[in-house]
XYZ file of C-alpha atoms in Angstrom:
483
model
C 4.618 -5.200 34.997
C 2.154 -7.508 32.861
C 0.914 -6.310 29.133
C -0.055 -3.473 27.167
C -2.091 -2.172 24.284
C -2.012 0.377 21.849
C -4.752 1.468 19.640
C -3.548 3.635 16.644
C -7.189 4.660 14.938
C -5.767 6.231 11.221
C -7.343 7.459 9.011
C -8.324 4.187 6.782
C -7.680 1.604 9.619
C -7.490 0.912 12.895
C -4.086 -0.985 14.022
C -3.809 -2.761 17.299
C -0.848 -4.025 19.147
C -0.312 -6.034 22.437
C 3.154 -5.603 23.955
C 5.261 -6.629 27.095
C 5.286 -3.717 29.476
C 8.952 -3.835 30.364
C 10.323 -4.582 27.147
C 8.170 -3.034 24.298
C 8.230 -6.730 22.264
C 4.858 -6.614 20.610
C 3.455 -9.813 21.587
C 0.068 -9.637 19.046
C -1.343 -7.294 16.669
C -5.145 -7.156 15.105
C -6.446 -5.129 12.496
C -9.345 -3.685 10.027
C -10.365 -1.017 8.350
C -12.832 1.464 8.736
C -16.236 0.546 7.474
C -16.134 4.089 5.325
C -16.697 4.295 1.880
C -16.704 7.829 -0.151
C -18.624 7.882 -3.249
C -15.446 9.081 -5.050
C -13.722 6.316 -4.388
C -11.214 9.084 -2.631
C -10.775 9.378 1.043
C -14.074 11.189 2.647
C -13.591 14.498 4.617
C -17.065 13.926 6.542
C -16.678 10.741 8.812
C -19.113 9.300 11.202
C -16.634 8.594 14.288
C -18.921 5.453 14.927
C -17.045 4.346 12.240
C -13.658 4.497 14.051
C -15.243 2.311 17.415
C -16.701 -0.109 14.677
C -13.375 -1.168 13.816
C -11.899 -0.890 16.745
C -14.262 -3.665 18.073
C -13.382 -5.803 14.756
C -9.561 -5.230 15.140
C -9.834 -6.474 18.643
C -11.546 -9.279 17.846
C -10.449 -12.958 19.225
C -9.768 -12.039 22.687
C -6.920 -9.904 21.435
C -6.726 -7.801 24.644
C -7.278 -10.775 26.954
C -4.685 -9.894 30.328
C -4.182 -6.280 29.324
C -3.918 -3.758 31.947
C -3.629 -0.776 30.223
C -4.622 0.802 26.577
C -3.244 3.931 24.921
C -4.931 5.521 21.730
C -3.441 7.320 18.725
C -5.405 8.731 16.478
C -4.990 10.680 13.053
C -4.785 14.032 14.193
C -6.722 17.427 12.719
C -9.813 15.112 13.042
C -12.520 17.460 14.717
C -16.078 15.855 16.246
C -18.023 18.677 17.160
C -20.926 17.845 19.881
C -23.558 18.925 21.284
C -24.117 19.711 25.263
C -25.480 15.812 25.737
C -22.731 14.493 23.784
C -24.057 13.683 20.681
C -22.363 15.005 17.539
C -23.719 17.402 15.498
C -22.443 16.502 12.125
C -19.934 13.622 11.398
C -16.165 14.454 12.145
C -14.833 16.667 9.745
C -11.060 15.094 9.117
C -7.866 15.296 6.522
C -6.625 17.886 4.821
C -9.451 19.636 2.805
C -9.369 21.991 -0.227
C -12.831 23.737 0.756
C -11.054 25.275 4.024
C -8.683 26.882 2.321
C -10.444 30.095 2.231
C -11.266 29.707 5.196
C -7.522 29.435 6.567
C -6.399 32.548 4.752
C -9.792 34.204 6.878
C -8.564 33.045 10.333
C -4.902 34.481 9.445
C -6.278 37.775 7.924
C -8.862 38.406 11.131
C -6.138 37.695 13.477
C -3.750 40.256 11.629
C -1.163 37.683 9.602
C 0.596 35.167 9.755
C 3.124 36.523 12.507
C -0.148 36.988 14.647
C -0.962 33.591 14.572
C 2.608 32.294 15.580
C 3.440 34.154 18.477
C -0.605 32.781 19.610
C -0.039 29.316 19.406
C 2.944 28.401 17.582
C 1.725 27.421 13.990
C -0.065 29.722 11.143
C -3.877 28.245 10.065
C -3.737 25.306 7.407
C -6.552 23.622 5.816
C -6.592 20.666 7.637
C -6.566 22.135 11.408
C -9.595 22.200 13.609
C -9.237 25.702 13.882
C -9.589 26.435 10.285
C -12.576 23.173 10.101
C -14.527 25.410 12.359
C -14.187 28.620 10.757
C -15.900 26.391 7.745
C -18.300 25.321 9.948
C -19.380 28.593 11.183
C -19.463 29.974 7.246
C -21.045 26.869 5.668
C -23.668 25.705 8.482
C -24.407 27.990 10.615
C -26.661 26.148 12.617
C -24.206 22.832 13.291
C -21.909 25.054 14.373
C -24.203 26.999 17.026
C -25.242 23.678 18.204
C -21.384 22.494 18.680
C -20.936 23.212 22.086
C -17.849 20.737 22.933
C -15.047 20.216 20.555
C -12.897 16.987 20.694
C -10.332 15.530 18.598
C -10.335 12.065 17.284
C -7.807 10.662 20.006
C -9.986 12.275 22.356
C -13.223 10.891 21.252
C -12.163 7.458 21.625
C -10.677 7.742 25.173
C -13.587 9.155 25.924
C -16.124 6.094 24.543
C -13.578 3.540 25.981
C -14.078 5.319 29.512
C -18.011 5.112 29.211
C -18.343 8.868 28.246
C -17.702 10.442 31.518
C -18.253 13.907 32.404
C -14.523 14.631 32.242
C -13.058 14.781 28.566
C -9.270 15.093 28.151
C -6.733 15.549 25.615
C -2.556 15.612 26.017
C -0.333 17.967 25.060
C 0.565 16.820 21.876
C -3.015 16.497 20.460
C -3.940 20.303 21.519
C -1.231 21.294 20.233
C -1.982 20.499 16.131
C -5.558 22.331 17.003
C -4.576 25.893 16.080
C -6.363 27.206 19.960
C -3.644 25.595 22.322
C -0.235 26.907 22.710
C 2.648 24.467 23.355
C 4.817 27.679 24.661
C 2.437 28.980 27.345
C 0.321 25.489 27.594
C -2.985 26.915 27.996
C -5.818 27.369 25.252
C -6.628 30.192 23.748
C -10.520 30.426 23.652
C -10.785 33.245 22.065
C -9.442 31.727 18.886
C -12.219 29.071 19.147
C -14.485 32.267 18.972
C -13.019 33.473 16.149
C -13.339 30.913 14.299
C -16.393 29.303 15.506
C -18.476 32.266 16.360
C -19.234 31.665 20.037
C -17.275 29.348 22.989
C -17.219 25.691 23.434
C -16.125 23.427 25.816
C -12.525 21.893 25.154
C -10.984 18.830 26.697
C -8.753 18.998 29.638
C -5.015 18.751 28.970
C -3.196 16.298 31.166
C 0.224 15.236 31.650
C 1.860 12.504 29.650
C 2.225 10.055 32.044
C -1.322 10.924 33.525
C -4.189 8.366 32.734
C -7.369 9.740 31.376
C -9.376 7.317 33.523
C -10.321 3.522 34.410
C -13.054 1.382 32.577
C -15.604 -0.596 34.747
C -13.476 -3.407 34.398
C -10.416 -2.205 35.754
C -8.337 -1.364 32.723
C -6.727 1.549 32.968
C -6.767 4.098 30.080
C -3.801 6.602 29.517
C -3.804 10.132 28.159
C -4.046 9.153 24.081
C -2.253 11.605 21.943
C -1.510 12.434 17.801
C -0.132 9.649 15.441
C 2.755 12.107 14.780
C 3.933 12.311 18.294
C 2.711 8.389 19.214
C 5.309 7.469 16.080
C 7.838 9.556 17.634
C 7.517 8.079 21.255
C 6.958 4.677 19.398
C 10.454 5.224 17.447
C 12.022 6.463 20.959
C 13.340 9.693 19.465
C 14.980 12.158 21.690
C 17.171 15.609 21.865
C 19.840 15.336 19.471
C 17.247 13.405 16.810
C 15.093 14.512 13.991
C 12.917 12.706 11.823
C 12.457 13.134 7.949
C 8.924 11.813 6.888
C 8.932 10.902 2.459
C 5.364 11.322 1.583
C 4.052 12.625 -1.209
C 4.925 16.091 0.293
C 7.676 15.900 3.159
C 7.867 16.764 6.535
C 10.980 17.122 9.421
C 10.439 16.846 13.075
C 12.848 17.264 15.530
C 12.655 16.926 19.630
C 13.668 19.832 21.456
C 13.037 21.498 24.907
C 10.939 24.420 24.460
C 8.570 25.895 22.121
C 10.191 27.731 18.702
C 7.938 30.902 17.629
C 9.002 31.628 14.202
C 7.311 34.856 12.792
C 7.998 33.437 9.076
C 5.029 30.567 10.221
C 7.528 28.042 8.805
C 7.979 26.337 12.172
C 4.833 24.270 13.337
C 5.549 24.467 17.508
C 4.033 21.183 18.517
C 4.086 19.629 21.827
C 5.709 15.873 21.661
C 3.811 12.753 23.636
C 6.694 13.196 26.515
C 6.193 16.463 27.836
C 8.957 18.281 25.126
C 8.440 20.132 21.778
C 8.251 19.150 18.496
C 8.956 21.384 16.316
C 7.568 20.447 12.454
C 8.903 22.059 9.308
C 6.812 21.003 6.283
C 7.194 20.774 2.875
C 4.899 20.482 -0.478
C 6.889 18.178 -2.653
C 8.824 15.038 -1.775
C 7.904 11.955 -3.390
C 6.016 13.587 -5.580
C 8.771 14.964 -7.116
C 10.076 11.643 -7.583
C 6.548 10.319 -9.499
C 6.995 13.239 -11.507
C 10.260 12.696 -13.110
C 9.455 8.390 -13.167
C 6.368 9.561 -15.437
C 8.741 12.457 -17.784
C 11.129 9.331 -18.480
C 9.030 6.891 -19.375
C 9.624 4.713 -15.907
C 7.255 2.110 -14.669
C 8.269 2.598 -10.873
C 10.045 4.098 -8.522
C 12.776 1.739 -8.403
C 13.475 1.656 -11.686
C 14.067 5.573 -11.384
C 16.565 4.952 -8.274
C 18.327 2.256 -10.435
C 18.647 4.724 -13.292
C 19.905 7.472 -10.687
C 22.687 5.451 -9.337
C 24.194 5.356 -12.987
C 24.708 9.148 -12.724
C 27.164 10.652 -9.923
C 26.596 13.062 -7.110
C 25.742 16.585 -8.348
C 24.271 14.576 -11.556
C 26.787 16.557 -14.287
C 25.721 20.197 -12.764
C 21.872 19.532 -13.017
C 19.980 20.764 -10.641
C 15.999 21.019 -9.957
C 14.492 23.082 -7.228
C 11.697 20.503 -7.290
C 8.790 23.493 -5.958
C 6.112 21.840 -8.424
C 3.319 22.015 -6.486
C 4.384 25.803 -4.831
C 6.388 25.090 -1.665
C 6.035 26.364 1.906
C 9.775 26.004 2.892
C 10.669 28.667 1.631
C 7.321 30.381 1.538
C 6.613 30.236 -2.420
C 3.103 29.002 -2.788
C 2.869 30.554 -6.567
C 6.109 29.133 -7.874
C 6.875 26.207 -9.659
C 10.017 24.361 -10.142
C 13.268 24.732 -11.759
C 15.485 22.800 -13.955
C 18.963 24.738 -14.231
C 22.274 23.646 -15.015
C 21.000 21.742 -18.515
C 24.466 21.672 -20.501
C 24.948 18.914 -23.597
C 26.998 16.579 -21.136
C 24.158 16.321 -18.555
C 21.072 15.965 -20.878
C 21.130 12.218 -19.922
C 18.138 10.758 -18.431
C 20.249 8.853 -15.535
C 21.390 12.653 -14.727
C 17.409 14.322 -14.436
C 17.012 11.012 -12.580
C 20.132 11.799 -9.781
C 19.154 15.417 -9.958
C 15.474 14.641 -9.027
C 16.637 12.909 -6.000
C 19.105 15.372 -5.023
C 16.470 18.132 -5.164
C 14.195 16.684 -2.877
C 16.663 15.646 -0.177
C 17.782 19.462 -0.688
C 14.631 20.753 -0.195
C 14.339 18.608 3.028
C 17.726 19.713 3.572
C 16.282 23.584 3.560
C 13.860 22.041 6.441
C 16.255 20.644 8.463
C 18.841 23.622 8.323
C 15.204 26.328 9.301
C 15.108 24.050 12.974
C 19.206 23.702 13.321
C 19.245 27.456 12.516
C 16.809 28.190 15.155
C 19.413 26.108 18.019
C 17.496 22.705 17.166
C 20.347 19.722 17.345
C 20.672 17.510 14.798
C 22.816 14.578 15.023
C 20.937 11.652 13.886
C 18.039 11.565 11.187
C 15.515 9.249 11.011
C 14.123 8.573 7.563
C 10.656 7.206 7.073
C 8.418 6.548 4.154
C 8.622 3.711 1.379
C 10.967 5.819 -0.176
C 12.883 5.897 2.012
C 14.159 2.053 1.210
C 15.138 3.221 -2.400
C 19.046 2.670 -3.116
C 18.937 6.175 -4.646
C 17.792 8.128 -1.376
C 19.979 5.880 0.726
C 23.270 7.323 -1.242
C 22.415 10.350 -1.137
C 20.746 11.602 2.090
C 23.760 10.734 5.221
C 26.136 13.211 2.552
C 23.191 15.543 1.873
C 21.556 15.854 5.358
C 25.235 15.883 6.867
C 24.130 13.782 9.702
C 23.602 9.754 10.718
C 20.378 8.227 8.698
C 18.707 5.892 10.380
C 16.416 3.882 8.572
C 14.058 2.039 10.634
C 12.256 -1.285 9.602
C 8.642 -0.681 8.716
C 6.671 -1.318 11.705
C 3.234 0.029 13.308
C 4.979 2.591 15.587
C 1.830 5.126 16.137
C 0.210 1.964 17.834
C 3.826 0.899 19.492
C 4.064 4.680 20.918
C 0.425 4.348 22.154
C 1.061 1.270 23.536
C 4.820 2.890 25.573
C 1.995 5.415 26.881
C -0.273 3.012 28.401
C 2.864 1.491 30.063
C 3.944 4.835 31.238
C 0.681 5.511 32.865
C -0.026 2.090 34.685
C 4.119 2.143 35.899
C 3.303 5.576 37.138
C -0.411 4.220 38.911
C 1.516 1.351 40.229
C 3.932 3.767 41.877
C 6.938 1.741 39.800
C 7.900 4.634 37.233
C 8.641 7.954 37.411
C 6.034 10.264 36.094
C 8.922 12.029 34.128
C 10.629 9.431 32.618
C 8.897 7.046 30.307
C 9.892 3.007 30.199
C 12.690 2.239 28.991
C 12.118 0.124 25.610
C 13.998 -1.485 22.903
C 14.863 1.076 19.956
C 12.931 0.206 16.477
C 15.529 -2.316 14.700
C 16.792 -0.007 12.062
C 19.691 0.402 9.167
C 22.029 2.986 10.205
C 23.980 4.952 7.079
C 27.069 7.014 8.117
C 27.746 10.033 5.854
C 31.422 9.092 6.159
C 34.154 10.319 3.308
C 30.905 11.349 0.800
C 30.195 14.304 3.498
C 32.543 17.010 1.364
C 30.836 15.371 -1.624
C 27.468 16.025 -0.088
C 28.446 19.540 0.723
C 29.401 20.760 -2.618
C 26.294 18.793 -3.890
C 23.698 20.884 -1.746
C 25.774 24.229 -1.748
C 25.327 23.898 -5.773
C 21.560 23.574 -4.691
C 21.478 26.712 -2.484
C 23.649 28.613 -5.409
C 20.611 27.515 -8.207
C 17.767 28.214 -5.394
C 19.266 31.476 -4.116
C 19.091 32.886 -7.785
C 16.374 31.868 -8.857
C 14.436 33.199 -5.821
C 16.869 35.528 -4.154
C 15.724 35.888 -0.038
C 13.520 33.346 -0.293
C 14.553 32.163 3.254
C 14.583 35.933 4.960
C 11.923 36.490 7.200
């Protein structure tokens, strides 16, 4: 079928890869940042999405994309660019998670009557970073960008659009619309009057097309498909599918799982995304995962953490009876924004620093144990976890999660798989324009090479290990999981 390319624009850099159409091998990559600097040092909130073509143009330097037919773009997602009726934007894109919308997130959910309001709108309860909850700032904090924005795109959308020559159609896919806080992945339709409410008057939105649609053709002939979020490009780009989840180890944790229809959860612990192949994807989020892990490295004294996960592996599973609900930043599964963590269990045989160490582990594997068993409780199946993140490599985690999780742990080699899930897009579109795939069944491509842990005879272990959790969690904060 020829060769491919997928764009993923994040937000720091801007990742390209070229791959073979029928088999996924990437073929070439390019690369560079994005020329932004913030005068903290930090990363900005305000961006100029010039920025983002800028190093698009450098990362596709040296006749990277020479022979490709197709391109598909990921992009960091809650990114909003809000423009004016020629096209020009307003203000620079307002991205990332940002403390100053924070008030206004708890405005949006209190003007729409809660949090079980918000769900059963569009699947997911306001949150700093969404472009719901970005215009709702905008409309408080400058009035008169905001009555000037009169279309609203996302980041993915942005650059389709530029790469197409700005056309007068603008379109989006399901997945993107669906992290925007006005789109609902259950009904599939916006709801405008949420862009009201927030914004203070209508705009014009992108149109949402299929996932094997293309969003256009350049001049030249190279055919553009639909673009989409770098969550749901790295799932496409990992090939997940029902039966999968995947646990993300950032500082704060996330688990994703693929499933056939949209979850409404009144609690607003479910985020109802759409995925990049026309399922769900429903997210459940929480505040402290590696984090946790820097924390206790810094209370004993350790440089790194792999010096923690070698300390942790001198301890044994259910570290002596010590046990930390590691909530140290508040947590939103369960819904405890006010709390802060717990140490319990502390008995003269476990005050060993090799024990905290285990127990620090165990906790946050736990607590993304408490997100995984919120989707399989809801009918989500989970038979085989995929575990991303640096930590993720750590001997310590590796024990510990297959028993914990009480599923198959897949660990994936690190790999650019936003860009490689773009890139499966593009090929999806042109196989569908060339009338050689089926517009509801993406290519067939090799899986990411991976490690593959087996919870095996440690499963009882594992067990005992996270119903010791549940015992220390559901007495410290009894009904913390009711809705």
């Amino acid at each position: 079928m020829g060769i491919v390319a997928g764009l993923d624009s994040a937000p720091d850099f801007t990742r390209i890869v070229v791959c073979d159409a029928d088999t996924g091998a990437v073929l070439r990559q390019g690369y560079a940042p994005h020329p932004v600097e913030s005068p903290d040092g930090g990363r900005p909130s305000d961006v100029d999405p010039q920025a983002w073509l800028l190093s698009l143009g450098e990362a596709a330097g040296g006749g990277l994309l020479e022979g490709v037919q197709a391109i598909g773009v990921s992009a960091q997602q809650n990114a909003v660019v809000p423009l004016d009726a020629q096209g020009g934007t307003v203000r620079p894109a307002m991205v990332g998670g940002d403390k100053r919308t924070q008030v206004a997130a708890a405005d949006l959910i209190d003007a729409l009557g809660g949090r079980e309001a918000w769900a059963q709108a569009v699947g997911c309860v306001p949150q700093a970073a969404q472009p719901v909850t970005k215009l709702r700032w905008l409309a408080k904090n400058e009035p008169d960008a905001a009555l000037r924005a009169a279309i609203l795109m996302q980041a993915h959308d942005w650059l389709v659009w530029q790469l197409l020559g700005r056309p007068v159609r603008r379109t989006t896919d399901r997945g993107g619309a669906s992290g925007t806080g006005y789109w609902s992945a259950a009904t599939g339709a916006y709801r405008s009057d949420l862009v009201e409410l927030a914004l203070g008057h209508q705009a014009m939105l992108p149109e949402v097309i299929g996932p094997s649609d293309a969003a256009g053709t350049t001049p030249e002939g190279l055919l553009i498909s639909a673009g989409t979020g770098e969550t749901m490009a790295a799932a496409f780009g990992l090939g997940i599918g029902l039966g999968d989840a995947v646990v993300s180890l950032g500082a704060s944790g996330s688990v994703m799982a693929v499933h056939p229809e949209a979850l409404f959860d009144s609690s607003g612990m479910i985020t109802s995304l759409a995925d990049a192949t026309g399922m769900h994807l429903p997210v459940v989020t929480t505040l402290n995962a590696v984090r946790t892990l820097r924390g206790t490295a810094e209370l004993l004294g350790l440089p790194d953490l792999e010096s923690l996960s070698d300390l942790a592996m001198k301890s044994t599973p259910g570290a002596h009876g010590l046990v930390m609900l590691p909530y140290l930043e508040g947590e939103r599964t369960p819904n405890l924004p006010h709390t802060a963590g717990t140490l319990a269990g502390l008995r003269r045989e476990s005050m060993k620093a090799e024990h905290l160490a285990r127990a620090a582990f165990e906790g946050m594997l736990c607590g993304l144990g408490d997100a995984l068993d919120v989707l399989r409780g809801r009918g989500v199946d989970v038979r085989r976890i995929f575990l991303l993140g640096a930590a993720a490599e750590l001997p310590a985690v590796q024990a510990a999660a297959p028993a914990l999780f009480g599923a198959q742990v897949v660990v994936p080699q690190p790999a650019d798989y936003a860009a490689i899930g773009a890139a499966r897009q593009a090929a999806w579109a042109l196989g569908v324009s060339q009338g050689t795939l089926d517009p509801r069944t993406p290519p067939a491509w090799q899986g990411a090479a991976a490690q593959v842990l087996e919870p095996g005879e440690d499963l009882a272990v594992g067990q005992a290990v996270r119903q010791q959790y549940v015992s220390v969690r559901e007495q410290t904060h009894p009904g913390a999981f009711r809705s």
